[in-house]
Coordinates of C-alpha atoms in Angstrom, one line a residue:
Chain A
M180 CA 229.0 14.7 103.9
S181 CA 231.0 16.5 106.6
R182 CA 230.7 13.6 108.9
D183 CA 232.1 11.4 106.2
V184 CA 235.1 13.8 105.8
A185 CA 235.7 13.7 109.5
A186 CA 235.6 9.9 109.5
M187 CA 237.9 9.7 106.5
R188 CA 240.2 12.2 108.1
A189 CA 240.4 10.0 111.2
L190 CA 241.2 7.0 109.0
V191 CA 243.9 8.9 107.1
V192 CA 245.5 9.8 110.4
R193 CA 245.5 6.1 111.5
A194 CA 247.2 5.2 108.2
V195 CA 249.8 7.9 108.8
L196 CA 250.5 6.7 112.3
A197 CA 250.8 3.1 111.2
N198 CA 253.3 3.9 108.4
P199 CA 256.3 1.6 108.9
V200 CA 258.8 3.7 107.1
T201 CA 258.2 7.2 108.5
L202 CA 259.4 8.5 111.8
F203 CA 256.8 8.8 114.5
P204 CA 255.7 12.5 114.4
D205 CA 256.8 14.8 117.2
D206 CA 254.2 16.0 119.8
A207 CA 253.3 19.2 118.1
T208 CA 252.7 17.4 114.7
R209 CA 250.8 14.7 116.5
A210 CA 248.6 17.2 118.1
R211 CA 247.8 18.8 114.8
L212 CA 247.1 15.4 113.3
E213 CA 244.6 14.6 115.9
D214 CA 242.9 18.0 115.9
P215 CA 240.0 17.7 113.4
A216 CA 240.2 21.4 112.7
A217 CA 244.0 21.4 111.9
D218 CA 245.8 20.2 108.9
C219 CA 249.2 18.7 108.1
T220 CA 251.0 18.2 104.8
F221 CA 252.5 14.8 103.8
E222 CA 255.8 16.6 103.2
E223 CA 255.8 17.8 106.8
L224 CA 255.2 14.2 107.9
G225 CA 258.3 13.1 106.0
F226 CA 256.4 11.2 103.3
D227 CA 258.6 10.1 100.4
S228 CA 257.7 7.7 97.6
L229 CA 258.1 4.6 99.8
A230 CA 256.0 6.1 102.6
R231 CA 253.3 6.9 100.0
M232 CA 253.4 3.2 98.9
E233 CA 253.1 2.0 102.5
F234 CA 250.2 4.4 103.1
C235 CA 248.3 3.0 100.1
I236 CA 249.0 -0.6 101.1
W237 CA 247.6 0.1 104.6
M238 CA 244.5 1.8 103.1
Q239 CA 244.0 -1.3 100.9
L240 CA 244.5 -3.9 103.5
E241 CA 243.0 -2.3 106.6
A242 CA 240.2 -0.2 105.1
G243 CA 239.6 -1.8 101.7
I244 CA 240.1 1.6 100.0
E245 CA 241.9 1.5 96.7
I246 CA 244.2 4.5 96.3
A247 CA 247.2 5.2 94.0
E248 CA 250.3 7.0 95.2
A249 CA 249.6 9.9 92.9
A250 CA 246.6 10.8 95.0
L251 CA 248.9 11.8 97.8
L252 CA 250.7 14.2 95.4
D253 CA 247.4 15.6 94.0
H254 CA 245.9 16.0 97.5
P255 CA 249.1 16.7 99.5
S256 CA 247.7 17.1 103.0
V257 CA 245.7 15.0 105.5
A258 CA 242.6 17.2 105.2
A259 CA 242.8 17.5 101.4
L260 CA 243.2 13.7 100.9
A261 CA 240.3 13.0 103.4
A262 CA 238.1 15.4 101.4
H263 CA 239.1 13.8 98.2
L264 CA 238.5 10.2 99.4
A265 CA 235.2 11.2 101.1
G266 CA 234.0 12.8 97.9
R267 CA 234.8 10.2 95.3
Chain B
M270 CA 273.1 -47.4 83.3
D271 CA 271.7 -46.0 80.0
D272 CA 268.0 -46.1 80.6
R273 CA 267.1 -46.2 76.9
T274 CA 268.5 -49.6 76.5
A275 CA 267.7 -50.8 80.0
P276 CA 265.9 -54.1 80.3
P277 CA 262.2 -54.1 81.2
I278 CA 261.4 -53.5 84.9
V279 CA 259.8 -56.9 85.2
G280 CA 262.8 -58.6 83.5
V281 CA 265.1 -57.1 86.1
I282 CA 262.8 -58.2 89.0
E283 CA 262.7 -61.7 87.5
Q284 CA 266.5 -61.8 87.5
V285 CA 266.4 -61.0 91.2
A286 CA 263.9 -63.7 91.7
A287 CA 266.0 -66.3 89.8
Q288 CA 269.0 -65.6 92.0
A289 CA 267.2 -65.2 95.3
P290 CA 263.6 -66.4 95.1
D291 CA 263.1 -66.3 98.9
R292 CA 264.5 -62.8 99.4
P293 CA 261.5 -60.8 100.7
A294 CA 260.2 -58.2 98.2
L295 CA 257.3 -57.1 100.3
I296 CA 256.6 -57.5 104.0
H297 CA 253.0 -57.0 105.1
E298 CA 251.0 -57.7 108.2
D299 CA 250.5 -61.4 107.3
G300 CA 254.1 -62.1 106.4
A301 CA 256.7 -61.7 103.7
V302 CA 256.3 -62.1 99.9
G303 CA 259.5 -63.4 98.3
Y304 CA 260.7 -62.3 94.9
G305 CA 259.9 -65.7 93.5
R306 CA 256.3 -65.6 94.7
L307 CA 255.9 -62.0 93.5
V308 CA 257.2 -62.8 90.0
A309 CA 254.8 -65.8 89.9
E310 CA 251.9 -63.6 90.8
A311 CA 252.8 -61.1 88.2
R312 CA 253.1 -63.8 85.5
G313 CA 249.8 -65.4 86.5
L314 CA 248.0 -62.1 86.6
A315 CA 249.4 -61.2 83.2
A316 CA 248.0 -64.5 81.9
Q317 CA 244.6 -63.7 83.5
F318 CA 244.6 -60.2 82.0
A319 CA 245.4 -61.6 78.6
C320 CA 242.6 -64.1 78.9
A321 CA 240.3 -61.2 79.8
G322 CA 241.2 -59.7 76.4
L323 CA 243.8 -57.1 77.5
R324 CA 246.5 -56.5 74.8
P325 CA 249.8 -54.7 74.7
G326 CA 249.2 -51.0 74.3
D327 CA 245.7 -51.1 75.9
A328 CA 245.1 -48.3 78.5
V329 CA 244.0 -49.9 81.8
G330 CA 242.8 -48.3 85.0
V331 CA 243.6 -49.8 88.4
T332 CA 241.2 -49.3 91.4
L333 CA 242.5 -51.5 94.3
A334 CA 242.6 -50.4 97.9
E335 CA 244.9 -53.3 98.9
E336 CA 248.5 -52.5 98.0
R337 CA 249.4 -56.2 98.5
A338 CA 247.4 -56.8 95.4
A339 CA 248.0 -53.6 93.6
I340 CA 251.8 -54.1 93.3
P341 CA 251.7 -57.5 91.5
V342 CA 248.8 -56.1 89.3
S343 CA 251.0 -53.2 88.3
L344 CA 253.9 -55.5 87.5
A345 CA 251.5 -57.7 85.4
L346 CA 250.3 -54.8 83.4
L347 CA 254.0 -53.7 82.7
R348 CA 254.8 -57.3 81.8
L349 CA 251.9 -57.4 79.3
G350 CA 252.9 -54.0 77.8
C351 CA 249.8 -52.2 78.8
R352 CA 249.5 -48.5 79.7
Q353 CA 248.3 -48.3 83.3
V354 CA 246.7 -45.5 85.3
A355 CA 245.8 -45.5 88.9
L356 CA 242.2 -44.7 89.7
P357 CA 242.4 -44.7 93.5
P358 CA 239.2 -45.7 95.3
R359 CA 239.6 -42.6 97.5
D360 CA 239.1 -40.4 94.4
P361 CA 235.4 -39.5 93.7
A362 CA 233.8 -41.4 90.8
P363 CA 233.5 -38.3 88.6
V364 CA 237.2 -37.8 88.8
R365 CA 237.9 -41.4 87.8
E366 CA 235.2 -41.2 85.1
D367 CA 236.9 -38.2 83.6
L368 CA 240.3 -39.9 83.5
A369 CA 238.8 -43.1 82.1
T370 CA 237.2 -41.1 79.2
R371 CA 240.3 -38.9 78.7
L372 CA 242.5 -42.0 78.3
S373 CA 240.0 -44.2 76.5
L374 CA 240.4 -47.0 79.1
V375 CA 239.5 -50.4 77.8
A376 CA 239.3 -52.0 81.2
V377 CA 239.6 -51.3 85.0
V378 CA 241.3 -53.8 87.3
G379 CA 239.2 -53.7 90.4
T380 CA 237.1 -55.6 92.8
S381 CA 233.6 -54.4 92.1
P382 CA 231.5 -53.8 89.0
L383 CA 231.1 -50.2 90.3
D384 CA 234.8 -49.7 89.6
A385 CA 234.2 -49.9 85.9
V386 CA 234.0 -46.2 85.1
G387 CA 233.7 -44.6 81.7
G388 CA 232.3 -47.7 80.0
A389 CA 235.4 -49.8 80.6
A390 CA 235.2 -53.5 81.3
I391 CA 235.9 -54.7 84.8
V392 CA 238.7 -57.3 85.4
V393 CA 238.8 -58.8 88.8
P394 CA 242.3 -60.2 89.7
D395 CA 242.7 -63.6 91.5
L396 CA 246.0 -63.4 93.3
E397 CA 246.0 -66.9 94.8
A398 CA 245.2 -68.5 91.4
A399 CA 247.8 -66.3 89.8
A400 CA 250.5 -67.5 92.2
R401 CA 249.7 -71.1 91.2
E402 CA 249.4 -70.4 87.5
G403 CA 252.5 -68.3 87.2
E404 CA 255.0 -70.9 88.4
G405 CA 255.8 -72.2 84.8
P406 CA 257.7 -70.5 82.0
A407 CA 256.4 -67.3 80.6
A408 CA 256.9 -65.1 77.5
P409 CA 259.6 -62.4 78.0
P410 CA 258.3 -59.3 79.6
S411 CA 257.5 -56.2 77.5
L412 CA 259.4 -53.0 77.5
A413 CA 256.4 -51.1 76.1
G414 CA 254.3 -51.0 79.3
D415 CA 254.2 -47.5 80.7
V416 CA 252.3 -45.6 83.4
V417 CA 250.1 -42.5 83.1
V418 CA 250.9 -40.1 85.9
G419 CA 249.4 -36.8 86.9
T420 CA 250.8 -33.8 88.7
S421 CA 249.4 -33.0 92.1
G422 CA 248.7 -29.5 90.8
T423 CA 247.7 -26.6 93.0
T424 CA 245.3 -25.2 90.4
G425 CA 242.9 -26.7 87.8
R426 CA 242.8 -30.3 86.7
P427 CA 246.0 -32.4 86.8
K428 CA 248.4 -32.4 83.9
L429 CA 248.9 -35.9 82.6
M430 CA 252.1 -37.5 81.2
L431 CA 253.6 -40.9 80.3
A432 CA 256.4 -42.3 82.3
D433 CA 258.3 -45.1 80.5
Q434 CA 260.1 -47.9 82.3
G435 CA 263.4 -46.1 82.3
Q436 CA 261.8 -43.0 83.9
L437 CA 259.9 -45.0 86.4
V438 CA 263.0 -46.5 88.0
H439 CA 265.5 -43.7 87.3
Q440 CA 268.0 -43.2 90.1
A441 CA 266.9 -46.5 91.7
A442 CA 270.5 -47.3 92.7
T443 CA 270.9 -43.8 94.3
L444 CA 268.0 -44.4 96.6
A445 CA 269.1 -48.0 97.3
G446 CA 272.4 -46.5 98.4
Y447 CA 270.6 -44.9 101.4
G448 CA 269.1 -48.2 102.5
T449 CA 267.4 -51.3 100.9
V450 CA 264.8 -52.0 103.6
F451 CA 262.3 -49.3 103.0
H452 CA 258.8 -48.1 103.9
R453 CA 256.7 -45.3 102.5
Q454 CA 253.8 -43.2 104.0
V455 CA 252.8 -42.4 100.4
P456 CA 250.2 -44.6 98.7
F457 CA 251.3 -47.0 95.9
D458 CA 248.6 -45.5 93.7
S459 CA 250.3 -42.2 93.7
N460 CA 253.1 -41.6 91.2
Y461 CA 255.7 -41.0 93.9
G462 CA 254.7 -44.1 95.8
K463 CA 254.6 -46.3 92.7
R464 CA 258.1 -45.2 91.6
L465 CA 259.5 -45.8 95.1
T466 CA 258.2 -49.4 95.1
L467 CA 259.4 -50.1 91.6
R468 CA 262.9 -48.7 92.4
S469 CA 263.1 -50.9 95.4
L470 CA 262.1 -54.0 93.4
V471 CA 264.6 -53.5 90.6
T472 CA 267.4 -53.1 93.1
G473 CA 266.4 -56.3 95.0
G474 CA 265.2 -54.3 98.0
T475 CA 262.6 -55.1 100.6
E476 CA 259.6 -53.0 101.1
V477 CA 257.6 -53.0 104.4
L478 CA 254.0 -52.2 103.7
G479 CA 251.7 -50.3 106.1
A480 CA 249.4 -47.4 105.6
D481 CA 247.9 -44.6 107.8
L482 CA 250.1 -45.5 110.8
T483 CA 250.3 -43.4 114.0
P484 CA 253.7 -42.0 114.9
E485 CA 254.0 -44.8 117.5
G486 CA 253.0 -47.4 114.9
L487 CA 255.5 -46.1 112.4
A488 CA 258.3 -46.2 114.9
E489 CA 257.4 -49.7 115.9
L490 CA 257.2 -50.9 112.3
C491 CA 260.6 -49.4 111.4
A492 CA 262.2 -51.0 114.5
R493 CA 260.6 -54.4 114.0
H494 CA 261.6 -54.8 110.4
G495 CA 264.9 -52.9 110.4
V496 CA 263.7 -50.2 108.0
T497 CA 266.6 -48.1 106.9
R498 CA 264.7 -45.6 104.7
V499 CA 261.2 -44.2 105.2
H500 CA 259.6 -41.8 102.8
M501 CA 256.8 -39.5 103.8
P502 CA 255.1 -36.2 102.8
P503 CA 255.9 -33.1 104.9
Q504 CA 252.6 -33.5 106.8
V505 CA 253.7 -36.9 108.2
A506 CA 257.1 -35.5 109.1
E507 CA 255.3 -32.8 111.0
A508 CA 253.2 -35.3 112.9
L509 CA 256.3 -37.3 113.7
F510 CA 258.0 -34.2 115.0
A511 CA 255.0 -33.4 117.2
A512 CA 255.1 -36.9 118.6
G513 CA 258.9 -36.8 118.9
A514 CA 259.0 -36.4 122.6
R515 CA 256.9 -39.7 123.0
I516 CA 258.5 -41.8 120.3
G517 CA 262.1 -40.5 120.3
A518 CA 263.4 -43.4 122.4
T519 CA 261.8 -46.0 120.2
W520 CA 262.8 -44.6 116.8
P521 CA 265.7 -46.6 115.4
D522 CA 268.8 -44.4 114.7
A523 CA 269.4 -46.2 111.4
T524 CA 266.0 -45.3 110.0
R525 CA 266.6 -42.3 107.8
I526 CA 263.7 -40.0 107.0
F527 CA 263.1 -38.9 103.4
T528 CA 260.7 -36.2 102.6
T529 CA 260.0 -33.9 99.6
G530 CA 259.5 -30.3 98.9
A531 CA 261.8 -27.5 97.8
R532 CA 261.9 -26.2 101.3
I533 CA 261.1 -28.0 104.5
P534 CA 261.2 -25.6 107.5
Q535 CA 264.6 -25.8 109.1
A536 CA 263.1 -26.0 112.6
L537 CA 261.2 -29.1 111.5
R538 CA 264.2 -30.8 110.0
L539 CA 266.6 -30.0 112.9
G540 CA 263.9 -30.8 115.5
L541 CA 263.1 -34.2 113.9
Q542 CA 266.8 -35.1 113.8
Q543 CA 267.3 -34.1 117.4
R544 CA 264.1 -35.8 118.7
L545 CA 264.4 -39.0 116.7
G546 CA 268.2 -39.2 116.4
C547 CA 268.1 -40.0 112.7
G548 CA 269.1 -38.2 109.5
V549 CA 266.5 -36.3 107.6
H550 CA 266.9 -36.1 103.8
V551 CA 264.9 -33.8 101.5
Q552 CA 264.4 -34.8 97.9
Y553 CA 264.0 -32.1 95.3
G554 CA 262.5 -33.1 92.0
A555 CA 259.2 -33.2 90.1
T556 CA 256.8 -35.8 88.8
E557 CA 258.0 -34.6 85.4
A558 CA 261.7 -34.7 86.0
G559 CA 262.2 -37.5 88.6
M560 CA 264.7 -37.0 91.4
V561 CA 267.1 -34.1 90.9
T562 CA 268.9 -33.6 94.2
I563 CA 268.9 -35.1 97.7
A564 CA 270.0 -32.9 100.7
G565 CA 271.0 -34.6 103.9
P566 CA 272.2 -33.3 107.2
E567 CA 275.7 -32.4 105.8
E568 CA 274.3 -30.4 102.9
H569 CA 271.9 -28.6 105.2
A570 CA 274.7 -27.8 107.6
A571 CA 276.4 -25.9 104.8
H572 CA 273.2 -23.9 104.0
P573 CA 269.8 -24.4 105.5
D574 CA 267.9 -23.6 102.3
T575 CA 269.9 -25.9 100.0
V576 CA 268.3 -28.7 98.1
G577 CA 271.7 -30.4 97.7
H578 CA 274.1 -31.2 94.8
V579 CA 272.6 -32.3 91.5
L580 CA 272.6 -36.1 91.3
P581 CA 274.9 -37.9 88.8
G582 CA 273.2 -38.3 85.5
V583 CA 271.1 -35.2 85.9
E584 CA 272.0 -31.7 84.6
V585 CA 270.6 -28.4 85.9
I586 CA 271.2 -25.0 84.4
L587 CA 269.7 -21.6 85.3
V588 CA 268.4 -19.3 82.7
D589 CA 266.7 -15.9 82.5
E590 CA 263.2 -15.2 81.2
D591 CA 264.5 -15.4 77.6
G592 CA 266.2 -18.7 78.2
R593 CA 269.8 -17.4 78.3
P594 CA 272.1 -18.9 81.0
V595 CA 272.5 -16.5 83.9
P596 CA 276.0 -15.6 85.3
Q597 CA 277.4 -18.0 87.9
G598 CA 275.9 -17.3 91.4
E599 CA 272.9 -15.4 90.1
E600 CA 269.3 -16.4 90.4
G601 CA 267.6 -17.9 87.4
L602 CA 264.9 -20.3 86.3
V603 CA 265.8 -23.9 86.9
R604 CA 266.1 -26.2 83.8
I605 CA 266.6 -29.9 84.2
R606 CA 267.8 -32.5 81.8
S607 CA 267.7 -36.1 82.8
A608 CA 266.8 -39.6 81.6
G609 CA 264.1 -39.4 84.3
A610 CA 262.4 -36.4 82.7
I611 CA 259.5 -36.3 80.3
D612 CA 259.6 -34.3 77.1
R613 CA 255.9 -33.6 76.8
Y614 CA 252.5 -33.7 78.6
L615 CA 249.7 -35.8 77.3
D616 CA 247.2 -33.8 75.2
D617 CA 248.4 -30.4 76.6
P618 CA 250.5 -28.6 74.0
A619 CA 250.3 -25.3 75.9
A620 CA 251.8 -26.9 79.1
T621 CA 254.4 -28.7 77.0
A622 CA 255.4 -25.4 75.3
R623 CA 255.7 -23.8 78.7
H624 CA 257.7 -26.5 80.5
C625 CA 259.5 -28.7 77.9
I626 CA 261.9 -26.4 76.2
D627 CA 264.8 -27.4 73.9
G628 CA 265.2 -30.8 75.6
W629 CA 265.0 -29.3 79.1
Y630 CA 262.3 -29.5 81.6
Q631 CA 261.6 -26.1 83.3
P632 CA 259.4 -26.6 86.4
G633 CA 259.1 -22.9 87.0
D634 CA 261.3 -22.9 90.1
V635 CA 263.8 -20.0 90.8
G636 CA 267.2 -21.0 92.1
R637 CA 270.9 -20.3 92.2
F638 CA 274.1 -22.3 92.7
A639 CA 276.1 -21.8 95.9
P640 CA 279.8 -21.3 95.5
W641 CA 280.4 -24.9 96.6
G642 CA 278.1 -26.2 93.9
A643 CA 274.9 -27.0 95.8
L644 CA 271.6 -25.9 94.3
L645 CA 269.4 -23.4 96.3
V646 CA 265.8 -23.1 95.3
A647 CA 264.1 -19.8 96.3
G648 CA 260.6 -20.7 95.3
R649 CA 258.3 -20.9 92.3
R650 CA 258.2 -18.3 89.6
D651 CA 254.4 -18.4 89.5
D652 CA 254.3 -17.6 93.2
M653 CA 256.6 -14.5 92.8
M654 CA 254.8 -11.4 94.0
T655 CA 255.6 -8.0 92.4
L656 CA 255.0 -5.0 94.7
G657 CA 255.8 -2.0 92.6
T658 CA 259.2 -3.1 91.3
I659 CA 260.0 -5.3 94.2
K660 CA 260.1 -9.0 93.6
I661 CA 259.1 -11.1 96.6
L662 CA 259.0 -14.9 96.9
P663 CA 256.6 -16.4 99.6
A664 CA 259.4 -18.8 100.7
E665 CA 261.7 -16.0 101.8
I666 CA 259.0 -14.6 104.0
E667 CA 258.1 -18.0 105.4
A668 CA 261.7 -18.7 106.1
V669 CA 262.0 -15.6 108.3
A670 CA 258.7 -16.2 110.0
E671 CA 259.3 -19.8 110.9
G672 CA 260.5 -20.3 114.4
F673 CA 258.8 -17.2 115.7
P674 CA 257.4 -17.9 119.2
G675 CA 253.9 -19.5 119.1
L676 CA 253.9 -19.9 115.3
R677 CA 252.7 -23.3 114.2
D678 CA 252.4 -22.9 110.5
C679 CA 252.4 -20.1 108.0
A680 CA 252.2 -19.3 104.3
A681 CA 252.6 -16.0 102.4
F682 CA 250.3 -15.0 99.6
P683 CA 249.5 -11.8 97.6
V684 CA 246.5 -9.5 98.0
R685 CA 246.3 -7.9 94.5
A686 CA 245.8 -4.2 94.4
P687 CA 245.6 -2.7 90.9
A688 CA 247.5 0.5 91.6
L689 CA 250.3 -1.2 93.7
G690 CA 250.7 -4.8 92.5
D691 CA 250.9 -7.7 94.9
I692 CA 250.8 -6.9 98.6
P693 CA 252.4 -9.7 100.5
V694 CA 250.3 -11.0 103.4
L695 CA 251.1 -13.8 105.8
A696 CA 248.5 -16.3 106.9
V697 CA 249.4 -17.9 110.3
V698 CA 248.3 -20.7 112.5
G699 CA 249.4 -19.6 115.9
D700 CA 249.0 -20.6 119.6
A701 CA 246.4 -18.7 121.7
G702 CA 247.5 -15.1 122.3
F703 CA 249.8 -15.2 119.2
D704 CA 251.8 -11.9 118.8
A705 CA 250.9 -10.9 115.3
A706 CA 252.2 -7.4 115.6
G707 CA 255.5 -8.8 117.0
L708 CA 255.8 -11.1 114.0
L709 CA 255.1 -8.2 111.6
A710 CA 257.9 -6.2 113.2
H711 CA 260.2 -9.2 113.2
C712 CA 259.7 -9.7 109.5
R713 CA 260.0 -6.0 108.8
A714 CA 263.4 -5.8 110.6
R715 CA 264.7 -8.7 108.5
L716 CA 263.0 -8.3 105.1
G717 CA 262.5 -4.5 104.8
L718 CA 260.3 -3.8 101.8
R719 CA 259.9 -7.5 101.1
A720 CA 258.1 -8.0 104.5
P721 CA 254.5 -9.0 104.7
R722 CA 252.2 -6.0 105.4
K723 CA 249.6 -7.9 107.4
V724 CA 249.2 -11.1 109.4
V725 CA 245.9 -12.9 109.2
A726 CA 245.1 -15.8 111.5
V727 CA 243.6 -18.9 109.9
D728 CA 242.6 -22.3 111.4
A729 CA 244.8 -24.2 108.9
I730 CA 246.9 -23.5 105.9
P731 CA 245.2 -25.1 102.9
R732 CA 247.5 -27.6 101.1
N733 CA 247.2 -30.3 98.4
A734 CA 247.9 -34.0 99.0
M735 CA 251.6 -33.4 98.5
G736 CA 251.8 -30.6 101.0
K737 CA 252.0 -27.7 98.5
V738 CA 250.3 -24.5 99.7
L739 CA 247.1 -23.6 97.8
R740 CA 247.8 -19.9 97.7
Q741 CA 244.9 -19.0 95.5
Q742 CA 242.6 -20.5 98.2
L743 CA 244.4 -18.5 100.9
A744 CA 243.8 -15.3 99.0
E745 CA 240.1 -16.2 98.7
M746 CA 239.9 -17.0 102.4
A747 CA 241.4 -13.7 103.3
R748 CA 239.0 -11.7 101.1

């Protein structure tokens, strides 16, 4: 289970970094993103409604994971969303 | 010309023959067929068919590989007042069987008993005997003969309709205005090909026959016979473009190219004109509506995506989803009214209700009028993708992608996601080492939220015989 969460977290981070409408995160945020023990909220990452849509599109096309924008509001950080997706 | 009171097609051709019997109607590899000879063949064949028991109003299939024979056979059936339908030998027997049953064919004109599908009788034409027998006087030709045509659909089985004689040769004079010695790389047993031939014959034109030619062969044929107008599907235009460096010097400047499709890539159009030194004209229309516009080099110079001005005798309006006219300059659904348009499909009330509305034909295209009056067609309503609230047409994505380095062909299609809507994806055929990420960024910079979100490489874009992209098949390939 925890390995699944870790893999899902890595996938969520890839989706965040591939997002075409958000700014590339600064070094400190990037370090936190890549540290499996750290967390980062979508608000900190500059996610708005459009960014959430692009995130969901990437997950659908690149990972085949169906996810609605609301999931990013209900699970508003990288770790929380990864745990949610791994557990569903 | 008011097509409702127009004389029968065969009557018009017989008038040409009476005035100029030796004028070549058809040129084929063994020589020329004058109007006099062609009319005699059609009369003789009509007599043969009557002897075989065919009567006015009978539905008759035609399965003939030789166009030299298929053309007088078609005229003979029109003359007799029969309803004809092409059953091309290249179509599998079950497809022909299905059509024969659907149309209750009483006979098939063919060369082998195997052509008699669906329990129809076989009638074998004898062209040489017909030419001898048809020299004498004959009964006046019928106006009742018509042709069953089918759409080259991209989904499901073809929709069928009846084209009467006025519809078959609608806008004949318009085409003749672009040149009277013509050639087509479209088979006679297709609706488009048959209409081109009939239009040429009623205007006293000369058709040069020849199928499946190489680009070199086509250039040589056009030069040898002084062809002024050559019609081809987009795929043949692409093959000519690819061969342009080799054949550019031999392509006659006076041989204009005509192709079809709401949008032919600008790079292809301009490249062809540059390499071959001739004008490229794009026709916009539909099997159901006949020709609606023709855009040539001048129209395209004004706007690369225009389909041109609406032809005289044809009306186009743009309406919203409720059928109300949209304000000038805004996008709407194209509606066409023309003597060349059908008012119903055969045995398909659902399609009739969807496309034939209040005397208009509505193909499902989305377009707008430019300030100078030309029509711009953005794409098909059915192809429109809805991502959230964003409306995206494949054609706008393809227009931005075309010309990207290493890109040979592309087509946009949706990946459906229940929570999001249609995610636009671009299928590409690219050279080795194609820069897919670069193309994505290029599209993003120009299209923003209407950009494709992924580029998938494919070996070839699936298309139907008329070059229309089979988007459903693409979506299945990408799955």
